[in-house]
């Protein structure tokens, strides 16, 4: 035990994060967010069945896209084509051409709501996960071409990661398991059973050379695993007593996790140390239980963070540049 303590990485000091902008425009709970690779705009999907595109610098609304007939739970923006992908409770996965601002393809196959999606970093492939317990792999160059159906989960697939090297797909499910997938064969080569409750969020460092591991979150617990084999590394050093719906990490090693009780915690990725605990406040006129965070995402630079909340707002965070290790321990 002493050896583990001695070899444990020391926490790195990070400046605290603060809200600098609150956007109220959606008419329903805000469920999903994704950033444009050029970092000029970001998009949000909501229970009001719309996708809204926002200017990152000013926070002004640029465009509203309508077409879904259910709440929009997942979004992904392509780095290679001017495409935006969306999925929601209407079982549909839509491909939007952002030069024409209209749907050019719909991918049919999910038997229930689409909860998660991720674009492959090097292949023209989209992976979607749904309440039908399946991950579906789509060729985005063609209309409605399904490459694989990844079967094995027994409940909703609520979170997905994609990587350029094996395992190219990692999925987290409400059945409490995480699966690492062999994309060529369409089969899992490892199932991780360390969580006791639904796995609702996954994240990994943006750059692979910064340590080959990923983190997963379920109620009260966040765990880290090694890659490519999925060996358990450690739990985060504090318990965020909440159902953790969303998590993200930036290149500086700041991991943010958002809970359904409105708790927003910031962690040092390497050591697992929790350095900031914030509580989001529901907008005036909202119910107390609407102080919940459903999704969060860093911008491309990792210096801005957007949270999507149950009180229909979008909150934008940045680090306090005036803070020092002396003023904020």
mmCIF file of C-alpha atoms in Angstrom:
data_model
loop_
_atom_site.group_PDB
_atom_site.id
_atom_site.type_symbol
_atom_site.label_atom_id
_atom_site.label_comp_id
_atom_site.label_asym_id
_atom_site.label_seq_id
_atom_site.Cartn_x
_atom_site.Cartn_y
_atom_site.Cartn_z
ATOM 1 C CA UNK A 1 0.000 0.000 0.000
ATOM 2 C CA UNK A 2 2.886 2.375 0.854
ATOM 3 C CA UNK A 3 4.418 1.751 -2.582
ATOM 4 C CA UNK A 4 1.157 2.699 -4.309
ATOM 5 C CA UNK A 5 0.941 5.921 -2.255
ATOM 6 C CA UNK A 6 4.576 6.773 -2.941
ATOM 7 C CA UNK A 7 4.236 6.232 -6.688
ATOM 8 C CA UNK A 8 0.880 7.996 -7.017
ATOM 9 C CA UNK A 9 1.191 11.071 -9.292
ATOM 10 C CA UNK A 10 1.056 14.415 -7.498
ATOM 11 C CA UNK A 11 -1.965 16.572 -8.414
ATOM 12 C CA UNK A 12 -1.212 19.351 -10.901
ATOM 13 C CA UNK A 13 -2.624 22.777 -9.981
ATOM 14 C CA UNK A 14 -5.350 24.016 -12.359
ATOM 15 C CA UNK A 15 -7.112 27.381 -12.257
ATOM 16 C CA UNK A 16 -10.777 27.190 -11.251
ATOM 17 C CA UNK A 17 -13.529 27.361 -13.879
ATOM 18 C CA UNK A 18 -16.400 29.849 -13.831
ATOM 19 C CA UNK A 19 -19.558 30.501 -15.856
ATOM 20 C CA UNK A 20 -19.219 33.514 -18.137
ATOM 21 C CA UNK A 21 -22.349 33.199 -20.287
ATOM 22 C CA UNK A 22 -25.846 31.680 -19.946
ATOM 23 C CA UNK A 23 -27.879 31.174 -23.129
ATOM 24 C CA UNK A 24 -31.661 30.716 -22.894
ATOM 25 C CA UNK A 25 -33.286 29.930 -26.231
ATOM 26 C CA UNK A 26 -34.341 26.291 -26.328
ATOM 27 C CA UNK A 27 -37.911 25.532 -25.277
ATOM 28 C CA UNK A 28 -37.049 22.130 -23.798
ATOM 29 C CA UNK A 29 -34.329 20.361 -21.855
ATOM 30 C CA UNK A 30 -30.973 20.649 -23.679
ATOM 31 C CA UNK A 31 -29.716 17.104 -24.274
ATOM 32 C CA UNK A 32 -26.626 17.213 -26.493
ATOM 33 C CA UNK A 33 -23.761 19.371 -27.750
ATOM 34 C CA UNK A 34 -20.996 19.147 -30.374
ATOM 35 C CA UNK A 35 -18.294 21.522 -31.621
ATOM 36 C CA UNK A 36 -17.321 22.497 -35.136
ATOM 37 C CA UNK A 37 -13.721 21.351 -35.939
ATOM 38 C CA UNK A 38 -12.819 24.934 -36.995
ATOM 39 C CA UNK A 39 -13.934 26.082 -33.491
ATOM 40 C CA UNK A 40 -16.126 28.890 -34.834
ATOM 41 C CA UNK A 41 -19.479 27.464 -33.733
ATOM 42 C CA UNK A 42 -21.133 24.728 -31.700
ATOM 43 C CA UNK A 43 -24.536 23.040 -31.922
ATOM 44 C CA UNK A 44 -27.019 21.876 -29.308
ATOM 45 C CA UNK A 45 -29.927 19.424 -29.492
ATOM 46 C CA UNK A 46 -32.965 19.668 -27.277
ATOM 47 C CA UNK A 47 -36.216 18.104 -26.127
ATOM 48 C CA UNK A 48 -37.917 20.882 -28.152
ATOM 49 C CA UNK A 49 -36.933 18.787 -31.248
ATOM 50 C CA UNK A 50 -34.638 21.471 -32.687
ATOM 51 C CA UNK A 51 -30.894 21.714 -33.298
ATOM 52 C CA UNK A 52 -29.506 25.200 -32.754
ATOM 53 C CA UNK A 53 -26.134 26.421 -34.032
ATOM 54 C CA UNK A 54 -24.357 29.107 -31.988
ATOM 55 C CA UNK A 55 -21.414 31.394 -32.639
ATOM 56 C CA UNK A 56 -18.738 30.413 -30.092
ATOM 57 C CA UNK A 57 -17.231 33.882 -29.680
ATOM 58 C CA UNK A 58 -20.459 35.866 -29.168
ATOM 59 C CA UNK A 59 -22.955 33.170 -28.113
ATOM 60 C CA UNK A 60 -25.478 34.400 -30.694
ATOM 61 C CA UNK A 61 -27.869 32.042 -32.467
ATOM 62 C CA UNK A 62 -26.840 31.451 -36.091
ATOM 63 C CA UNK A 63 -29.361 28.845 -37.240
ATOM 64 C CA UNK A 64 -32.155 26.511 -36.095
ATOM 65 C CA UNK A 65 -32.634 23.134 -37.794
ATOM 66 C CA UNK A 66 -35.946 21.300 -37.585
ATOM 67 C CA UNK A 67 -36.806 17.828 -38.832
ATOM 68 C CA UNK A 68 -36.757 15.469 -35.858
ATOM 69 C CA UNK A 69 -40.081 14.536 -34.271
ATOM 70 C CA UNK A 70 -38.598 13.557 -30.900
ATOM 71 C CA UNK A 71 -36.031 15.011 -28.516
ATOM 72 C CA UNK A 72 -32.470 15.077 -29.846
ATOM 73 C CA UNK A 73 -30.112 13.107 -27.615
ATOM 74 C CA UNK A 74 -26.889 12.960 -29.648
ATOM 75 C CA UNK A 75 -24.908 15.093 -32.104
ATOM 76 C CA UNK A 76 -21.622 14.723 -33.999
ATOM 77 C CA UNK A 77 -19.848 17.073 -36.439
ATOM 78 C CA UNK A 78 -17.624 15.635 -39.175
ATOM 79 C CA UNK A 79 -14.010 16.815 -39.390
ATOM 80 C CA UNK A 80 -13.749 15.923 -43.086
ATOM 81 C CA UNK A 81 -17.103 16.819 -44.664
ATOM 82 C CA UNK A 82 -19.518 19.707 -43.972
ATOM 83 C CA UNK A 83 -21.861 17.245 -42.242
ATOM 84 C CA UNK A 84 -23.676 17.269 -38.916
ATOM 85 C CA UNK A 85 -25.223 14.045 -37.587
ATOM 86 C CA UNK A 86 -28.094 13.882 -35.104
ATOM 87 C CA UNK A 87 -30.049 11.143 -33.362
ATOM 88 C CA UNK A 88 -32.987 11.138 -30.992
ATOM 89 C CA UNK A 89 -36.146 9.623 -29.604
ATOM 90 C CA UNK A 90 -37.723 9.303 -33.067
ATOM 91 C CA UNK A 91 -35.277 6.382 -33.793
ATOM 92 C CA UNK A 92 -33.794 8.359 -36.682
ATOM 93 C CA UNK A 93 -30.188 9.229 -37.428
ATOM 94 C CA UNK A 94 -30.019 12.232 -39.763
ATOM 95 C CA UNK A 95 -27.145 13.613 -41.804
ATOM 96 C CA UNK A 96 -27.368 17.378 -42.343
ATOM 97 C CA UNK A 97 -25.423 19.124 -45.107
ATOM 98 C CA UNK A 98 -24.314 22.398 -43.499
ATOM 99 C CA UNK A 99 -23.711 24.061 -46.861
ATOM 100 C CA UNK A 100 -27.379 23.594 -47.768
ATOM 101 C CA UNK A 101 -28.718 23.454 -44.165
ATOM 102 C CA UNK A 102 -30.918 20.473 -44.911
ATOM 103 C CA UNK A 103 -31.101 16.714 -44.333
ATOM 104 C CA UNK A 104 -29.432 14.790 -47.146
ATOM 105 C CA UNK A 105 -29.567 11.289 -45.634
ATOM 106 C CA UNK A 106 -31.439 9.396 -42.954
ATOM 107 C CA UNK A 107 -30.123 6.160 -41.500
ATOM 108 C CA UNK A 108 -32.868 3.728 -40.515
ATOM 109 C CA UNK A 109 -32.300 0.683 -38.361
ATOM 110 C CA UNK A 110 -32.579 1.518 -34.667
ATOM 111 C CA UNK A 111 -35.709 0.063 -33.097
ATOM 112 C CA UNK A 112 -35.853 2.672 -30.353
ATOM 113 C CA UNK A 113 -34.366 6.034 -29.316
ATOM 114 C CA UNK A 114 -30.783 6.847 -30.367
ATOM 115 C CA UNK A 115 -28.860 7.862 -27.219
ATOM 116 C CA UNK A 116 -25.256 8.206 -28.390
ATOM 117 C CA UNK A 117 -23.097 8.600 -31.475
ATOM 118 C CA UNK A 118 -19.453 9.049 -32.415
ATOM 119 C CA UNK A 119 -17.628 9.586 -35.704
ATOM 120 C CA UNK A 120 -14.525 7.502 -36.359
ATOM 121 C CA UNK A 121 -11.410 9.742 -36.367
ATOM 122 C CA UNK A 122 -9.871 8.240 -39.535
ATOM 123 C CA UNK A 123 -12.595 6.254 -41.336
ATOM 124 C CA UNK A 124 -15.824 7.505 -42.953
ATOM 125 C CA UNK A 125 -17.836 5.653 -40.348
ATOM 126 C CA UNK A 126 -20.483 6.724 -37.820
ATOM 127 C CA UNK A 127 -21.244 4.590 -34.747
ATOM 128 C CA UNK A 128 -24.628 5.012 -33.031
ATOM 129 C CA UNK A 129 -25.975 3.463 -29.831
ATOM 130 C CA UNK A 130 -29.574 3.206 -28.763
ATOM 131 C CA UNK A 131 -32.229 2.045 -26.346
ATOM 132 C CA UNK A 132 -32.482 -1.149 -28.443
ATOM 133 C CA UNK A 133 -29.156 -2.247 -26.770
ATOM 134 C CA UNK A 134 -27.356 -2.191 -30.130
ATOM 135 C CA UNK A 135 -24.464 -0.249 -31.615
ATOM 136 C CA UNK A 136 -24.851 0.282 -35.335
ATOM 137 C CA UNK A 137 -21.954 1.168 -37.634
ATOM 138 C CA UNK A 138 -22.812 3.235 -40.720
ATOM 139 C CA UNK A 139 -20.834 4.094 -43.859
ATOM 140 C CA UNK A 140 -21.412 7.861 -44.108
ATOM 141 C CA UNK A 141 -20.380 8.030 -47.780
ATOM 142 C CA UNK A 142 -23.468 6.073 -48.798
ATOM 143 C CA UNK A 143 -27.192 6.243 -48.154
ATOM 144 C CA UNK A 144 -28.383 4.050 -45.274
ATOM 145 C CA UNK A 145 -25.553 1.479 -45.543
ATOM 146 C CA UNK A 146 -25.050 -0.405 -42.283
ATOM 147 C CA UNK A 147 -21.554 -1.920 -41.988
ATOM 148 C CA UNK A 148 -22.058 -3.796 -38.703
ATOM 149 C CA UNK A 149 -24.560 -4.305 -35.923
ATOM 150 C CA UNK A 150 -22.590 -4.670 -32.685
ATOM 151 C CA UNK A 151 -24.620 -6.947 -30.413
ATOM 152 C CA UNK A 152 -23.921 -7.977 -26.841
ATOM 153 C CA UNK A 153 -25.249 -5.265 -24.556
ATOM 154 C CA UNK A 154 -28.462 -6.011 -22.672
ATOM 155 C CA UNK A 155 -29.676 -2.453 -22.114
ATOM 156 C CA UNK A 156 -29.422 1.087 -23.563
ATOM 157 C CA UNK A 157 -26.062 2.013 -25.088
ATOM 158 C CA UNK A 158 -25.701 5.504 -23.629
ATOM 159 C CA UNK A 159 -22.083 6.399 -24.418
ATOM 160 C CA UNK A 160 -19.563 5.758 -27.189
ATOM 161 C CA UNK A 161 -15.894 6.486 -27.888
ATOM 162 C CA UNK A 162 -14.083 5.938 -31.180
ATOM 163 C CA UNK A 163 -10.302 5.663 -31.643
ATOM 164 C CA UNK A 164 -7.954 5.298 -34.645
ATOM 165 C CA UNK A 165 -6.376 2.122 -33.177
ATOM 166 C CA UNK A 166 -7.877 -0.982 -31.557
ATOM 167 C CA UNK A 167 -10.197 -0.979 -29.730
ATOM 168 C CA UNK A 168 -11.671 1.376 -32.333
ATOM 169 C CA UNK A 169 -15.046 1.480 -30.569
ATOM 170 C CA UNK A 170 -15.721 1.560 -26.809
ATOM 171 C CA UNK A 171 -19.337 1.463 -25.594
ATOM 172 C CA UNK A 172 -20.901 2.041 -22.176
ATOM 173 C CA UNK A 173 -24.354 0.765 -21.322
ATOM 174 C CA UNK A 174 -27.118 0.857 -18.743
ATOM 175 C CA UNK A 175 -26.448 -2.893 -18.311
ATOM 176 C CA UNK A 176 -23.427 -1.669 -16.201
ATOM 177 C CA UNK A 177 -20.807 -3.018 -18.642
ATOM 178 C CA UNK A 178 -18.269 -1.433 -20.990
ATOM 179 C CA UNK A 179 -17.339 -3.264 -24.183
ATOM 180 C CA UNK A 180 -14.178 -2.847 -26.264
ATOM 181 C CA UNK A 181 -14.944 -3.740 -29.895
ATOM 182 C CA UNK A 182 -12.976 -5.242 -32.747
ATOM 183 C CA UNK A 183 -14.442 -3.141 -35.562
ATOM 184 C CA UNK A 184 -13.155 -5.407 -38.359
ATOM 185 C CA UNK A 185 -14.955 -8.481 -37.024
ATOM 186 C CA UNK A 186 -17.851 -6.599 -35.439
ATOM 187 C CA UNK A 187 -17.353 -8.447 -32.134
ATOM 188 C CA UNK A 188 -16.298 -7.423 -28.618
ATOM 189 C CA UNK A 189 -12.852 -8.601 -27.538
ATOM 190 C CA UNK A 190 -13.313 -7.484 -23.932
ATOM 191 C CA UNK A 191 -16.195 -6.748 -21.541
ATOM 192 C CA UNK A 192 -15.470 -4.713 -18.401
ATOM 193 C CA UNK A 193 -17.786 -5.403 -15.462
ATOM 194 C CA UNK A 194 -16.300 -3.112 -12.788
ATOM 195 C CA UNK A 195 -19.294 -0.760 -12.489
ATOM 196 C CA UNK A 196 -22.349 -1.671 -10.418
ATOM 197 C CA UNK A 197 -24.738 0.850 -12.015
ATOM 198 C CA UNK A 198 -25.470 2.212 -15.506
ATOM 199 C CA UNK A 199 -22.433 3.541 -17.381
ATOM 200 C CA UNK A 200 -23.693 6.852 -18.767
ATOM 201 C CA UNK A 201 -20.484 8.611 -19.871
ATOM 202 C CA UNK A 202 -17.049 7.839 -21.313
ATOM 203 C CA UNK A 203 -14.096 10.078 -22.175
ATOM 204 C CA UNK A 204 -10.423 9.949 -23.133
ATOM 205 C CA UNK A 205 -7.631 12.461 -23.698
ATOM 206 C CA UNK A 206 -7.831 14.216 -27.079
ATOM 207 C CA UNK A 207 -4.242 13.229 -27.961
ATOM 208 C CA UNK A 208 -3.332 9.531 -27.854
ATOM 209 C CA UNK A 209 0.326 10.193 -27.021
ATOM 210 C CA UNK A 210 -0.694 11.687 -23.663
ATOM 211 C CA UNK A 211 -1.403 8.309 -22.095
ATOM 212 C CA UNK A 212 -3.456 5.464 -23.460
ATOM 213 C CA UNK A 213 -6.392 5.244 -21.078
ATOM 214 C CA UNK A 214 -10.060 6.224 -20.784
ATOM 215 C CA UNK A 215 -12.491 7.052 -17.984
ATOM 216 C CA UNK A 216 -16.065 5.951 -17.397
ATOM 217 C CA UNK A 217 -18.763 7.289 -15.097
ATOM 218 C CA UNK A 218 -21.808 5.822 -13.412
ATOM 219 C CA UNK A 219 -23.746 6.787 -10.283
ATOM 220 C CA UNK A 220 -21.255 8.122 -7.676
ATOM 221 C CA UNK A 221 -18.172 6.543 -9.259
ATOM 222 C CA UNK A 222 -15.619 7.375 -11.953
ATOM 223 C CA UNK A 223 -13.117 4.720 -13.010
ATOM 224 C CA UNK A 224 -10.057 4.782 -15.236
ATOM 225 C CA UNK A 225 -8.971 1.923 -17.504
ATOM 226 C CA UNK A 226 -5.858 1.236 -19.532
ATOM 227 C CA UNK A 227 -5.905 0.680 -23.288
ATOM 228 C CA UNK A 228 -5.818 -1.324 -25.473
ATOM 229 C CA UNK A 229 -6.702 -4.211 -23.136
ATOM 230 C CA UNK A 230 -8.967 -2.457 -20.642
ATOM 231 C CA UNK A 231 -7.086 -3.169 -17.392
ATOM 232 C CA UNK A 232 -8.607 -1.320 -14.412
ATOM 233 C CA UNK A 233 -6.281 1.478 -13.211
ATOM 234 C CA UNK A 234 -8.019 3.291 -10.348
ATOM 235 C CA UNK A 235 -11.141 5.045 -9.084
ATOM 236 C CA UNK A 236 -11.192 8.827 -8.909
ATOM 237 C CA UNK A 237 -10.266 9.914 -5.398
ATOM 238 C CA UNK A 238 -13.634 11.508 -4.433
ATOM 239 C CA UNK A 239 -17.267 10.505 -4.859
ATOM 240 C CA UNK A 240 -19.571 12.859 -6.760
ATOM 241 C CA UNK A 241 -22.813 11.750 -5.135
ATOM 242 C CA UNK A 242 -24.949 11.955 -8.242
ATOM 243 C CA UNK A 243 -25.923 10.126 -11.411
ATOM 244 C CA UNK A 244 -23.107 11.371 -13.673
ATOM 245 C CA UNK A 245 -24.611 12.021 -17.113
ATOM 246 C CA UNK A 246 -21.666 13.596 -18.925
ATOM 247 C CA UNK A 247 -17.896 13.911 -18.818
ATOM 248 C CA UNK A 248 -15.107 15.395 -20.941
ATOM 249 C CA UNK A 249 -11.359 16.001 -20.627
ATOM 250 C CA UNK A 250 -9.155 18.592 -22.347
ATOM 251 C CA UNK A 251 -5.489 18.471 -23.381
ATOM 252 C CA UNK A 252 -4.419 20.138 -20.129
ATOM 253 C CA UNK A 253 -5.760 17.128 -18.242
ATOM 254 C CA UNK A 254 -8.811 18.880 -16.735
ATOM 255 C CA UNK A 255 -11.746 16.486 -16.614
ATOM 256 C CA UNK A 256 -15.238 17.892 -16.073
ATOM 257 C CA UNK A 257 -18.160 15.741 -14.909
ATOM 258 C CA UNK A 258 -21.808 16.816 -14.714
ATOM 259 C CA UNK A 259 -24.489 15.218 -12.568
ATOM 260 C CA UNK A 260 -28.268 15.073 -12.682
ATOM 261 C CA UNK A 261 -28.412 17.016 -9.392
ATOM 262 C CA UNK A 262 -26.602 19.961 -11.028
ATOM 263 C CA UNK A 263 -23.208 19.169 -9.533
ATOM 264 C CA UNK A 264 -20.275 20.133 -11.752
ATOM 265 C CA UNK A 265 -16.910 18.753 -10.645
ATOM 266 C CA UNK A 266 -13.454 19.359 -12.097
ATOM 267 C CA UNK A 267 -10.644 16.812 -11.763
ATOM 268 C CA UNK A 268 -6.937 16.475 -12.444
ATOM 269 C CA UNK A 269 -6.885 13.635 -14.997
ATOM 270 C CA UNK A 270 -3.548 12.057 -14.075
ATOM 271 C CA UNK A 271 -3.857 11.934 -10.280
ATOM 272 C CA UNK A 272 -7.646 11.605 -9.980
ATOM 273 C CA UNK A 273 -7.716 14.590 -7.589
ATOM 274 C CA UNK A 274 -10.923 16.644 -7.475
ATOM 275 C CA UNK A 275 -9.879 20.332 -7.425
ATOM 276 C CA UNK A 276 -13.242 22.119 -7.827
ATOM 277 C CA UNK A 277 -16.865 21.424 -6.937
ATOM 278 C CA UNK A 278 -19.517 23.712 -8.411
ATOM 279 C CA UNK A 279 -23.292 23.621 -8.313
ATOM 280 C CA UNK A 280 -25.336 24.848 -11.239
ATOM 281 C CA UNK A 281 -28.343 26.979 -10.326
ATOM 282 C CA UNK A 282 -31.623 26.420 -12.151
ATOM 283 C CA UNK A 283 -32.975 29.510 -13.914
ATOM 284 C CA UNK A 284 -35.687 31.548 -12.137
ATOM 285 C CA UNK A 285 -39.052 29.894 -12.707
ATOM 286 C CA UNK A 286 -37.558 26.416 -13.031
ATOM 287 C CA UNK A 287 -38.272 23.544 -10.692
ATOM 288 C CA UNK A 288 -35.541 22.603 -8.230
ATOM 289 C CA UNK A 289 -35.056 19.220 -9.923
ATOM 290 C CA UNK A 290 -34.303 21.007 -13.220
ATOM 291 C CA UNK A 291 -30.786 21.831 -11.991
ATOM 292 C CA UNK A 292 -29.355 18.879 -13.904
ATOM 293 C CA UNK A 293 -26.538 18.614 -16.452
ATOM 294 C CA UNK A 294 -27.329 16.343 -19.410
ATOM 295 C CA UNK A 295 -24.306 16.923 -21.668
ATOM 296 C CA UNK A 296 -21.014 18.797 -21.739
ATOM 297 C CA UNK A 297 -18.184 19.317 -24.195
ATOM 298 C CA UNK A 298 -14.929 21.268 -24.485
ATOM 299 C CA UNK A 299 -14.195 23.376 -27.540
ATOM 300 C CA UNK A 300 -11.309 22.352 -29.824
ATOM 301 C CA UNK A 301 -8.743 24.352 -27.807
ATOM 302 C CA UNK A 302 -9.985 23.038 -24.458
ATOM 303 C CA UNK A 303 -10.274 26.581 -23.059
ATOM 304 C CA UNK A 304 -14.079 26.827 -23.219
ATOM 305 C CA UNK A 305 -16.600 24.380 -21.818
ATOM 306 C CA UNK A 306 -20.308 24.181 -22.691
ATOM 307 C CA UNK A 307 -22.851 22.466 -20.443
ATOM 308 C CA UNK A 308 -26.405 21.560 -21.509
ATOM 309 C CA UNK A 309 -28.921 21.653 -18.737
ATOM 310 C CA UNK A 310 -32.364 20.481 -17.684
ATOM 311 C CA UNK A 311 -33.560 24.065 -17.073
ATOM 312 C CA UNK A 312 -33.406 24.624 -20.898
ATOM 313 C CA UNK A 313 -30.218 26.710 -20.685
ATOM 314 C CA UNK A 314 -26.730 26.387 -22.155
ATOM 315 C CA UNK A 315 -23.939 27.541 -19.843
ATOM 316 C CA UNK A 316 -20.456 28.494 -21.059
ATOM 317 C CA UNK A 317 -17.448 28.154 -18.749
ATOM 318 C CA UNK A 318 -13.850 29.348 -18.872
ATOM 319 C CA UNK A 319 -10.892 29.296 -16.511
ATOM 320 C CA UNK A 320 -10.308 32.175 -14.109
ATOM 321 C CA UNK A 321 -7.124 33.698 -15.585
ATOM 322 C CA UNK A 322 -6.509 35.811 -12.476
ATOM 323 C CA UNK A 323 -6.304 32.795 -10.185
ATOM 324 C CA UNK A 324 -2.907 31.648 -8.903
ATOM 325 C CA UNK A 325 -1.850 28.682 -6.725
ATOM 326 C CA UNK A 326 -1.559 31.178 -3.833
ATOM 327 C CA UNK A 327 -5.108 32.568 -4.196
ATOM 328 C CA UNK A 328 -6.803 29.233 -5.049
ATOM 329 C CA UNK A 329 -5.329 26.206 -3.349
#
